[in-house]
Short mmCIF file of C-alpha atoms and ligand atoms in Angstrom, two decimals:
data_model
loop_
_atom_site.label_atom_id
_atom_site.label_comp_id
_atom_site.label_asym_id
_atom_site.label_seq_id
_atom_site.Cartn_x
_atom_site.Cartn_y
_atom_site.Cartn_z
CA UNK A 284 130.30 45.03 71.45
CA UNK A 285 131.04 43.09 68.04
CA UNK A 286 134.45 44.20 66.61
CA UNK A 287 134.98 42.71 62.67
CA UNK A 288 137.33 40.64 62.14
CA UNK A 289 140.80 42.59 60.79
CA UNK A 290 141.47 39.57 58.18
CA UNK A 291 140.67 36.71 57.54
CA UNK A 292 142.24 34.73 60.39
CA UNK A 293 138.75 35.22 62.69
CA UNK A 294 138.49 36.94 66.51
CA UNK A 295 137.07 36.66 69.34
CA UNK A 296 133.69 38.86 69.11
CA UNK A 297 133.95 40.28 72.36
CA UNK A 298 135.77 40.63 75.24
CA UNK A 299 134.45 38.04 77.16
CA UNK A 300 134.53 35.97 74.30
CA UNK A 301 137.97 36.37 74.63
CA UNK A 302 138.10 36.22 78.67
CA UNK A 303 135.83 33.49 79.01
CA UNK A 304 137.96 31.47 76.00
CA UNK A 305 141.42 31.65 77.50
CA UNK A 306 139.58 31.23 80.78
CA UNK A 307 138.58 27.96 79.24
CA UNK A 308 142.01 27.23 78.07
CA UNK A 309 143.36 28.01 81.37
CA UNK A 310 140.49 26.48 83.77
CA UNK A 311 140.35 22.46 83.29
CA UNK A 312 141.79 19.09 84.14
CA UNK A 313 144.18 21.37 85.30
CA UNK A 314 142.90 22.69 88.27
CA UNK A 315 140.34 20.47 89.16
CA UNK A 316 142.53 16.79 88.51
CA UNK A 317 145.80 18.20 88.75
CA UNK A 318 146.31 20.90 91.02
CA UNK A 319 145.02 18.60 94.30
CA UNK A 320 146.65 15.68 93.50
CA UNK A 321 150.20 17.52 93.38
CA UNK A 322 149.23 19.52 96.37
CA UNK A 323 148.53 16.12 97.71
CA UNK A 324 151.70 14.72 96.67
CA UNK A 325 153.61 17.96 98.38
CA UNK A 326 152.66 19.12 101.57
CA UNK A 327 149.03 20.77 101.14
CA UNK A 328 149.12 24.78 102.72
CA UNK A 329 152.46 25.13 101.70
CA UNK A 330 152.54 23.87 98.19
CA UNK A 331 149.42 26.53 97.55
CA UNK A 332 151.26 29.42 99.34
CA UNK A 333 154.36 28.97 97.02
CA UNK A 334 151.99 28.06 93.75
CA UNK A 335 150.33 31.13 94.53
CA UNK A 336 153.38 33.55 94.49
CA UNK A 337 154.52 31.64 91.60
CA UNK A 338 151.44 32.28 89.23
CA UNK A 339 151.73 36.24 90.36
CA UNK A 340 155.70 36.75 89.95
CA UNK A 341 156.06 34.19 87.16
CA UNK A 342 152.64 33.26 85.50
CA UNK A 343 151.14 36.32 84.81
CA UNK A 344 153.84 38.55 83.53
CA UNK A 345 154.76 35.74 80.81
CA UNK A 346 151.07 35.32 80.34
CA UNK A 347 151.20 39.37 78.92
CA UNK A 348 154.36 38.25 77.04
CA UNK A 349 153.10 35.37 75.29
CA UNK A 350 149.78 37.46 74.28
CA UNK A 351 151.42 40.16 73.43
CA UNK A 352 153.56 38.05 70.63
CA UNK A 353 150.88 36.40 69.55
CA UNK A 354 148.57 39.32 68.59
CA UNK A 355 151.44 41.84 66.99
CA UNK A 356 152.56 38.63 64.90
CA UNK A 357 148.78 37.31 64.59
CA UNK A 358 151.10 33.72 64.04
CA UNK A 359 151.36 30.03 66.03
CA UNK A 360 154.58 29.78 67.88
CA UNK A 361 156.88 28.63 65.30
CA UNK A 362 155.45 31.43 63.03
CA UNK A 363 155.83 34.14 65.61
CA UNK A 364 159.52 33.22 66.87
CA UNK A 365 160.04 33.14 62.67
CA UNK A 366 158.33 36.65 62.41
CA UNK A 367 160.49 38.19 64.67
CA UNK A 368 163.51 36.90 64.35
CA UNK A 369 165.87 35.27 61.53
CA UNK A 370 167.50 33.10 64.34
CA UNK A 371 166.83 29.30 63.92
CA UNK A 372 167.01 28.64 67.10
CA UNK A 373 164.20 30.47 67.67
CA UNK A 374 162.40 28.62 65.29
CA UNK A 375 163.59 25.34 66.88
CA UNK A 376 162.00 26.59 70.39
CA UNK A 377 158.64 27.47 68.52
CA UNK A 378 158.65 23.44 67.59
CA UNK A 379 159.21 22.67 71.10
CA UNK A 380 156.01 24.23 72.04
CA UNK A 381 154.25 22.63 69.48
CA UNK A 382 155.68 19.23 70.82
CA UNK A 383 154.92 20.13 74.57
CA UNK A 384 151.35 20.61 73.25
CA UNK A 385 150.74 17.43 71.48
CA UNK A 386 152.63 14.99 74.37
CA UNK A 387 149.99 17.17 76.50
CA UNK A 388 147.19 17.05 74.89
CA UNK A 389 147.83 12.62 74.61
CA UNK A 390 147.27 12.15 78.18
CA UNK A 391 144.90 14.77 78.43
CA UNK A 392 142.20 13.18 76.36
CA UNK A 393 142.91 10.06 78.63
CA UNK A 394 141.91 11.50 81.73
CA UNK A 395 139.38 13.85 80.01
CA UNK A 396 137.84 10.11 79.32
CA UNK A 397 137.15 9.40 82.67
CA UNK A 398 135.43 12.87 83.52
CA UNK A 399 132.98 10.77 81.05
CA UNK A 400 133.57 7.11 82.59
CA UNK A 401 132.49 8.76 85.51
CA UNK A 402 129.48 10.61 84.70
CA UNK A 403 127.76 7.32 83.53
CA UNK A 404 129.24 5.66 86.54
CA UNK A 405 127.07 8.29 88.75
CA UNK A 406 123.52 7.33 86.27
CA UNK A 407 124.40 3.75 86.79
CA UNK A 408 125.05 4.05 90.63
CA UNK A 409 121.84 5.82 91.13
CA UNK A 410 119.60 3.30 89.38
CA UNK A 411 121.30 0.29 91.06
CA UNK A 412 123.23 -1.20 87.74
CA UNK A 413 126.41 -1.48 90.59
CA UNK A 414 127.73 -4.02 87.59
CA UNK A 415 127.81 -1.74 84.90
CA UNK A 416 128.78 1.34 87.20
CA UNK A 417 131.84 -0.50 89.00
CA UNK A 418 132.76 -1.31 84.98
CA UNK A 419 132.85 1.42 83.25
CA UNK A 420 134.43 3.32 86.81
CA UNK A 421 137.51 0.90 86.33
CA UNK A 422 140.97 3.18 84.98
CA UNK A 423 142.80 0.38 84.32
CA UNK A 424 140.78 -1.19 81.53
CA UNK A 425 142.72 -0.32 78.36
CA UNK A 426 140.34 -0.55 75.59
CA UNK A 427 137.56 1.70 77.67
CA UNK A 428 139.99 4.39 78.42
CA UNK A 429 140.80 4.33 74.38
CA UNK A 430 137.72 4.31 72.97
CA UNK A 431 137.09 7.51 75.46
CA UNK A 432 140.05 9.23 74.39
CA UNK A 433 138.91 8.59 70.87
CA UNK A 434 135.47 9.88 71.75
CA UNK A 435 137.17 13.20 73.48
CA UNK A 436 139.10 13.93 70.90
CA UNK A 437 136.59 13.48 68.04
CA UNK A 438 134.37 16.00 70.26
CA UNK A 439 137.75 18.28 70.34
CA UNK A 440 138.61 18.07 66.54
CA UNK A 441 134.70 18.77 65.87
CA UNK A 442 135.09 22.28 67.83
CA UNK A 443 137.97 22.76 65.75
CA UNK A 444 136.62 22.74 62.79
CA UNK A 445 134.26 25.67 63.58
CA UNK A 446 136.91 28.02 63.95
CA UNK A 447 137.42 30.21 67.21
CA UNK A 448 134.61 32.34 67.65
CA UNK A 449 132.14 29.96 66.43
CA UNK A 450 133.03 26.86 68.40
CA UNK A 451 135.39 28.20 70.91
CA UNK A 452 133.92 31.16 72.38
CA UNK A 453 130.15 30.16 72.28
CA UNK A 454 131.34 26.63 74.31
CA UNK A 455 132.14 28.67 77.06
CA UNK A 456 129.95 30.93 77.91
CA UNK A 457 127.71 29.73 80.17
CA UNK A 458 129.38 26.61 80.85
CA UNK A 459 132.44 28.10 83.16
CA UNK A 460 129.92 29.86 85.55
CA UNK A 461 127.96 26.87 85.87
CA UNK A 462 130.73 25.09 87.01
CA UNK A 463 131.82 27.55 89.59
CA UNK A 464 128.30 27.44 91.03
CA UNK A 465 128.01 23.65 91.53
CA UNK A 466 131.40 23.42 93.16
CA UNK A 467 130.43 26.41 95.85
CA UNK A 468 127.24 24.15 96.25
CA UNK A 469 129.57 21.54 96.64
CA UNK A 470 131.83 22.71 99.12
CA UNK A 471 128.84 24.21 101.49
CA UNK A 472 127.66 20.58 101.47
CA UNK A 473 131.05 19.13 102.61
CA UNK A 474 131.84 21.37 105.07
CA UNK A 475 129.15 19.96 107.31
CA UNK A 476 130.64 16.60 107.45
CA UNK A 477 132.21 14.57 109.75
CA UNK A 478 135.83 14.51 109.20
CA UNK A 479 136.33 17.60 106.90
CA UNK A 480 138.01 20.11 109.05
CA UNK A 481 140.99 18.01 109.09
CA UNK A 482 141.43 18.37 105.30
CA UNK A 483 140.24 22.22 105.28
CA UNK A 484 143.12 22.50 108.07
CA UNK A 485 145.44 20.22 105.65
CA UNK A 486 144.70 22.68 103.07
CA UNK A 487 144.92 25.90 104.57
CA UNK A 488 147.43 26.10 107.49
CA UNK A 489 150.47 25.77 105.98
CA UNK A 490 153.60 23.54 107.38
CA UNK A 491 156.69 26.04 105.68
CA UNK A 492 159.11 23.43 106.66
CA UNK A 493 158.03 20.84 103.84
CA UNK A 494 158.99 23.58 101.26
CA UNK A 495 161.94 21.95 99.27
CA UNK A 496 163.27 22.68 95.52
CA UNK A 497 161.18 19.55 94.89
CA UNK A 498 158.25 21.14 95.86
CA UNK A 499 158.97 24.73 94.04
CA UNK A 500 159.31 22.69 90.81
CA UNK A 501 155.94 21.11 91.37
CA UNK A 502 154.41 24.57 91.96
CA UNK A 503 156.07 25.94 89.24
CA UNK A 504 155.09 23.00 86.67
CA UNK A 505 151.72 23.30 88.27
CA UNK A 506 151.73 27.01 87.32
CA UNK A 507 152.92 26.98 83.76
CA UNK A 508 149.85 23.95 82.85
CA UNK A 509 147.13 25.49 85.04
CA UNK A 510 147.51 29.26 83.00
CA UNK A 511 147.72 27.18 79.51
CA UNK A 512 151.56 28.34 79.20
CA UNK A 513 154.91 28.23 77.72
CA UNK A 514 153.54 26.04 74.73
CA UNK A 515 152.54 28.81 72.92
CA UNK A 516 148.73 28.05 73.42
CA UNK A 517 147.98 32.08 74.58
CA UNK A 518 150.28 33.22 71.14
CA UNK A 519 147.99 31.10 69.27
CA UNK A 520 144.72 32.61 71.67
CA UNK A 521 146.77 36.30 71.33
CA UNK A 522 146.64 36.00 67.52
CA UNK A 523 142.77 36.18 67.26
CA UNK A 524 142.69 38.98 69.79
CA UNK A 525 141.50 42.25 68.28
CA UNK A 526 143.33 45.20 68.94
CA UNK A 527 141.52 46.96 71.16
CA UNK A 528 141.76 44.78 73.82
CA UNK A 529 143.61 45.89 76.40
CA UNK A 530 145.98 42.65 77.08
CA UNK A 531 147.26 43.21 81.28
CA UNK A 532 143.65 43.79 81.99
CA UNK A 533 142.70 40.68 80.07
CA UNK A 534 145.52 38.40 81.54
CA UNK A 535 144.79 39.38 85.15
CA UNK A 536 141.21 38.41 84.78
CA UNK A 537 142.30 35.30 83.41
CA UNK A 538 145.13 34.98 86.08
CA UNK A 539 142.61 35.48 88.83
CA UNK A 540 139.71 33.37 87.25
CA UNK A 541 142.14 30.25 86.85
CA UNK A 542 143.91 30.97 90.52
CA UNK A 543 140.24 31.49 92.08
CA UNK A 544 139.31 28.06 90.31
CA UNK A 545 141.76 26.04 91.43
CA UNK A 546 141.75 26.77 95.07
CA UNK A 547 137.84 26.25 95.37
CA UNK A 548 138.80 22.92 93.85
CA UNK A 549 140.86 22.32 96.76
CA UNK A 550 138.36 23.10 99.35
CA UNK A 551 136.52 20.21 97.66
CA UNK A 552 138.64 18.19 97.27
CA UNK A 553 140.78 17.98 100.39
CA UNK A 554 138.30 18.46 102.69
CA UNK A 555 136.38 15.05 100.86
CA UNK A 556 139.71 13.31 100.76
CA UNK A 557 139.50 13.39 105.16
CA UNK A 558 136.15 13.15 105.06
CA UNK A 559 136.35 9.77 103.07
CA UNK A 560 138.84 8.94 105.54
CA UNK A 561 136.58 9.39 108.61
CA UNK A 562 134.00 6.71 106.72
CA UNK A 563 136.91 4.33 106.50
CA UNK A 564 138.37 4.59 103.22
CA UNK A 565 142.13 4.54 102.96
CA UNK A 566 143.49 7.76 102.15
CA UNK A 567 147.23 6.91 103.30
CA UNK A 568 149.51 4.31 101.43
CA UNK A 569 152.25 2.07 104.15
CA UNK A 570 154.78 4.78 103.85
CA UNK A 571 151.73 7.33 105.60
CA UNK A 572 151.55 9.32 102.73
CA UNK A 573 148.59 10.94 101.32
CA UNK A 574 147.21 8.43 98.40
CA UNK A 575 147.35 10.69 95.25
CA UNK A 576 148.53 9.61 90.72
CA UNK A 577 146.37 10.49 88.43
CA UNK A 578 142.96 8.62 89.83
CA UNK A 579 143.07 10.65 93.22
CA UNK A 580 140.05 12.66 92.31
CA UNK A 581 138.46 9.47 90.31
CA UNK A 582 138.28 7.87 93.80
CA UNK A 583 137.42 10.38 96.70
CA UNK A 584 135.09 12.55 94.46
CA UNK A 585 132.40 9.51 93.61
CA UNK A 586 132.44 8.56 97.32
CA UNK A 587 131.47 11.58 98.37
CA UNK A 588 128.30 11.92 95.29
CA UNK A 589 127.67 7.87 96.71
CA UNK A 590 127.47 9.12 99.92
CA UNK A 591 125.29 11.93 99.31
CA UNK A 592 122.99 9.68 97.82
CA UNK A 593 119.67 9.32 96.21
CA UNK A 594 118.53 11.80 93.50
CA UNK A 595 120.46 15.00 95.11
CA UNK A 596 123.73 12.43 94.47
CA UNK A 597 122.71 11.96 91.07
CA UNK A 598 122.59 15.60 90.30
CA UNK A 599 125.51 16.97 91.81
CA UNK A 600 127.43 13.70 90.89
CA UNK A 601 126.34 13.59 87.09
CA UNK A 602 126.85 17.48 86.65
CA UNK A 603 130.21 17.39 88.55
CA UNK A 604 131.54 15.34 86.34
CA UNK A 605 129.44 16.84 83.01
CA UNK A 606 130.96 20.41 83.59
CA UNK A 607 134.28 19.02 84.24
CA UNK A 608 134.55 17.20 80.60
CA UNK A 609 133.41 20.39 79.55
CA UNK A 610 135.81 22.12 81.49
CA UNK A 611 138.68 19.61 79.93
CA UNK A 612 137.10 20.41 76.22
CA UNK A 613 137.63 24.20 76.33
CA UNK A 614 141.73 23.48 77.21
CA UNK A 615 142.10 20.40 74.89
CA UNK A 616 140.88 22.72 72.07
CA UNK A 617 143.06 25.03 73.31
CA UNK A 618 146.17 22.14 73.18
CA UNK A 619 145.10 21.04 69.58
CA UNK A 620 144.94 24.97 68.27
CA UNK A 621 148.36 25.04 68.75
CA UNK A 622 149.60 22.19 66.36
CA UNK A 623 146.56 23.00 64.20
CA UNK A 624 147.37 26.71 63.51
CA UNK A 625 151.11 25.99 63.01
CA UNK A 626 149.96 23.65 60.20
CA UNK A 627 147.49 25.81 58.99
CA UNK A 628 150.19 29.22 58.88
CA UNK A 629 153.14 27.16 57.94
CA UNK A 630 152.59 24.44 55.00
CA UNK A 631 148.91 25.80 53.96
CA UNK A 632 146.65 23.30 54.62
CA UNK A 633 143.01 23.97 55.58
CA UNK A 634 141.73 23.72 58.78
CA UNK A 635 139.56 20.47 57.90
CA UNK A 636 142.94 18.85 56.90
CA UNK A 637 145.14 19.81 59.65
CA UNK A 638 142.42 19.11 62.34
CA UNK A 639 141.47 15.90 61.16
CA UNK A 640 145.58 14.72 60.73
CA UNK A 641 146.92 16.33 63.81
CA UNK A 642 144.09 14.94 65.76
CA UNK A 643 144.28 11.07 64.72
CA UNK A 644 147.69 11.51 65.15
CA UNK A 645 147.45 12.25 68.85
CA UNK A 646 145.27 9.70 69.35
CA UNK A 647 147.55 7.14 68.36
CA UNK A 648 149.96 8.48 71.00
CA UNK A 649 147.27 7.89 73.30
CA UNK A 650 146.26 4.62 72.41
CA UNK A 651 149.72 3.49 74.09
CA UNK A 652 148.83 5.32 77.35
CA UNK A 653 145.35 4.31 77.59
CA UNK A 654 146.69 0.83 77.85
CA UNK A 655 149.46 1.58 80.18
CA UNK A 656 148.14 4.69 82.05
CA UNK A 657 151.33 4.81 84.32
CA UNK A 658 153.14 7.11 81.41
CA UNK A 659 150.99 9.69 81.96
CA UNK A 660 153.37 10.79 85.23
CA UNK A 661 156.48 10.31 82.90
CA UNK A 662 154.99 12.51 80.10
CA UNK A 663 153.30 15.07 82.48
CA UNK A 664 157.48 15.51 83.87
CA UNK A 665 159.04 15.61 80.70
CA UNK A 666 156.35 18.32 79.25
CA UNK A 667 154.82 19.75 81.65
CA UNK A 668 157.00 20.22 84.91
CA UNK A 669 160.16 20.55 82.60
CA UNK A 670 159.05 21.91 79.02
CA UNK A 671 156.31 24.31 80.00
CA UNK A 672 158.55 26.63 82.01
CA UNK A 673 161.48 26.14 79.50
CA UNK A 674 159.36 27.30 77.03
CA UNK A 675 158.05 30.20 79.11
CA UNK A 676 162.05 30.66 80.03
CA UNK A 677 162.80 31.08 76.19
CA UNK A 678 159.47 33.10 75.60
CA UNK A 679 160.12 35.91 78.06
CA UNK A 680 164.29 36.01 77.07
CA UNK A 681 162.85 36.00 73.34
CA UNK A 682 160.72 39.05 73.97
CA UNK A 683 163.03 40.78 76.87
CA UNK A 684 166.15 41.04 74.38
CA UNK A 685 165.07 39.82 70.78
CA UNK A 686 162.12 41.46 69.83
CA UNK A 687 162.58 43.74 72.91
CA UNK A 688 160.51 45.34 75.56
CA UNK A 689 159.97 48.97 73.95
CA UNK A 690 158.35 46.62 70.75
CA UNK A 691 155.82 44.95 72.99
CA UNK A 692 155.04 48.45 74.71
CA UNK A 693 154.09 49.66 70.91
CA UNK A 694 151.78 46.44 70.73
CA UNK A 695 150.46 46.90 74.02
CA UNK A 696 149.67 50.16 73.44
CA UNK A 697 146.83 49.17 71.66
CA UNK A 698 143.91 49.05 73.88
CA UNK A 699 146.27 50.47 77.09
CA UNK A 700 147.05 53.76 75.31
CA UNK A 701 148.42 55.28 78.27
CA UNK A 702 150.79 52.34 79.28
CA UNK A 703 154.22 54.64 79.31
CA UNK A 704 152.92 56.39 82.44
CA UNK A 705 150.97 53.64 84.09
CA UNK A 706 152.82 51.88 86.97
CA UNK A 707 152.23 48.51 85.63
CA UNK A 708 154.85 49.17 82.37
CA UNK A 709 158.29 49.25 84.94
CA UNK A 710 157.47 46.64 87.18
CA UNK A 711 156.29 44.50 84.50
CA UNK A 712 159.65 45.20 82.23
CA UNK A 713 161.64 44.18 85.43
CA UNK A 714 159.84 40.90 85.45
CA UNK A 715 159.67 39.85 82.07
CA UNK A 716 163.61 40.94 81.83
CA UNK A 717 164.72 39.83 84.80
CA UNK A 718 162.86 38.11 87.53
CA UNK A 719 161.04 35.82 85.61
CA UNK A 720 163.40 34.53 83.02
CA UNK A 721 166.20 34.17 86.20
CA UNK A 722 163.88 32.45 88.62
CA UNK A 723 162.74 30.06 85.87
CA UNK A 724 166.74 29.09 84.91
CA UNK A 725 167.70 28.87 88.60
CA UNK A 726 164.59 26.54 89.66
CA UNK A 727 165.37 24.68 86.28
CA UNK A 728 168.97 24.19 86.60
CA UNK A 729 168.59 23.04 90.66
CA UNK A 730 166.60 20.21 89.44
CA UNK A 731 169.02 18.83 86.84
CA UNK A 732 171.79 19.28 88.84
CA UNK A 733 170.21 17.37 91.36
CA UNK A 734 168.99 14.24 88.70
CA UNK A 735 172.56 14.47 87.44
CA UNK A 736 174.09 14.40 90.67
N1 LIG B 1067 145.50 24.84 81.41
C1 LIG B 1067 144.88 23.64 81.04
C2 LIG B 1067 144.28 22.99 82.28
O1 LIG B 1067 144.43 23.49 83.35
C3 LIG B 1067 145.82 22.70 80.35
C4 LIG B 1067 146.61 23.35 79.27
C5 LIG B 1067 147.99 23.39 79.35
C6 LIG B 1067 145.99 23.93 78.16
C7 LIG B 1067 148.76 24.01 78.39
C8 LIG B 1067 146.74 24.55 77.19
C9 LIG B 1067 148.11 24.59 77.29
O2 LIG B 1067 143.66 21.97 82.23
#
């Protein structure tokens, strides 16, 4: 079903366009690099249980909040807050967004970079050029992880520049369920091996007495990045929706999609961390803690493909690590739209313009990380743990008692005509009023009170 365009700012042609587009946004480096190495860092089972509840109490009902803005004010963040409101505050929170998405999107493209160091790593492994594989897999080499970053974000700024449903939504398509498909393969391969129930029992029996506000921060952070938000990336997605989409129903597939995702990641991934183990590679550092940073996945994940071996390696190595850029591309165009839009809506430049600027000027940011990689943990605190669930903080409080709940009913009345008497309008005003915006403060304020301290 095609629906035309209501002006001249583009949508998504169909549903799924739109689905399987903030599905993109929401499924990448995220859940596939991310999501197991902090669940490494904090205590397996019991990180996911408390992840989980977070993306259902918190993630999802800001997730309807953010798209709900973003379509009735068809704006970027700084334009919506500025729609709605006169306050300048406001305004000042919609440039915070805009900043958490371009400090994201600078270490993004790094690692993005190696999703493509290490697809040529598999092709050289398999035809014996160990040399040229054990080069290019090396994460410390500064001027390889820069020229990748500039080649990921040359491929981003080129989606860009087609426009949403053009680039965006065709990307997708066929892409995301491809990548589903070879990590089921994946994990019915690793079950069978030696070593891997210890990591699906790592994974999935959960030790509650780990859980510490250290831990709920991590989930939460973990939370905000994996479902693209509190950076205004879903206003931005919101703002090409059409109208007669009906937005819960949309953010719950997404929700479930991007939750569904990122736990099949960890039955890879785990499992293969123990199983590397049992062929004697060091998973554990002095202090017997799991090995994780940034390159945990960079250096179980080819072991396993190695191991494999032979042509069946090849394939499931090279296409592992082929959806997976692809996987990073549909989020990083999601980071850039952000930045790009607000440039675009605010000062009036064309899309070329602002796609081209904003996008060389991220990659100068990341020119400095690619050649010290150990500020990518730094960053990912500052703007991820801490400024993607501030933002959500001031998103839901912005909507909850500026523009106010019975406004966003009227908007999400559009496609959900009966809303009023579902059951989903209450429970979701409670949330979005209360529970969410006091969870976020309280979880917030325990951790600076305890750096403080
Ligand atoms: N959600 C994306 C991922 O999981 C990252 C992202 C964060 C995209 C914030 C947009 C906004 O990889």
């Amino acid at each position: 079903m095609a629906t035309t365009p209501t002006n001249n700012r583009g949508t998504w042609n169909t549903k799924i366009g739109f689905i399987l587009a903030a599905a993109g946004s929401a499924v990448g480096l995220g859940n596939i690099w991310r999501f197991p190495t902090v669940m490494a860092e904090n205590g397996g089972a019991a990180f996911l249980f408390i992840y989980v509840l977070l993306v259902f109490i918190i993630g999802f009902p800001v997730m309807v909040a953010e798209l709900s803005i973003g379509r009735r004010t068809q704006k970027n963040p700084v334009g919506a807050f500025k729609a709605l409101s006169n306050n300048k505050l406001f305004t000042l929170a919609g440039f915070w967004c805009v900043l958490c998405g371009v400090a994201i999107l600078s270490f993004y493209v790094i690692i993005a970079g190696w999703t493509i160091s290490y697809f040529f790593e598999q092709v050289f492994y398999f035809f014996g050029m160990t040399d040229w594989s054990a080069w290019v897999a090396n994460t410390d080499n500064g001027w390889l992880n820069a020229g990748l970053a500039i080649l990921f974000m040359g491929l981003t700024v080129s989606i860009i520049l087609g426009g949403v449903s053009q680039g965006i939504e065709r990307a997708v398509r066929y892409l995301m369920p491809m990548l589903v498909v070879i990590i089921l393969i994946l994990i019915g391969y690793v079950m069978f091996q030696p070593g891997a129930g210890a990591g699906f029992r790592e994974y999935l029996v959960p030790d509650f007495s780990v859980i510490d506000m250290d831990l709920i921060l991590a989930a939460m952070g973990q939370a905000f990045f994996s479902l693209s938000l509190g950076m205004g990336a879903l206003i931005t997605y919101g703002s090409y929706l059409s109208k007669r989409e009906n937005i819960p129903s949309a953010a719950a597939y997404v929700t479930g999609f991007d939750v569904g995702i990122a736990f099949l990641a960890g039955m890879l991934i785990m499992p293969t961390v123990y199983m590397a183990q049992a062929q004697g590679v060091a998973i554990f550092d002095d202090a017997g803690s799991l090995l994780a940073g940034p390159a945990l996945i960079f250096q179980v994940l080819p072991e396993l493909f190695h191991e494999m071996g032979g042509l069946m390696g090849l394939i499931f190595g090279a296409s592992f690590f082929f959806l997976l850029s692809i996987a990073a591309l549909t989020s990083s165009i999601s980071l850039l739209e952000v930045p790009t839009s607000y440039v675009i809506d605010e000062h009036g430049v064309s899309r070329k313009k602002a796609a081209i600027g904003i996008g060389a000027f991220i990659t100068i940011i990341s020119l400095f990380i690619a050649f010290d990689t150990g500020l990518i943990d730094h960053i990912d605190f500052i703007f991820s743990v801490i400024g993607l669930p501030l933002g959500g903080l001031i998103i839901s409080l912005f909507l909850a008692y500026v523009w106010k709940t019975e406004s966003a009913k009227m908007e999400l009345q559009n496609g959900f005509e009966n809303i009023g008497s579902h059951w989903f309008w209450p429970v979701w005003k409670i949330f979005i009023k209360f529970i969410c915006p006091i969870l976020i403060a309280l979880i917030l304020a325990t951790t600076i009170y305890d750096v403080i301290r």
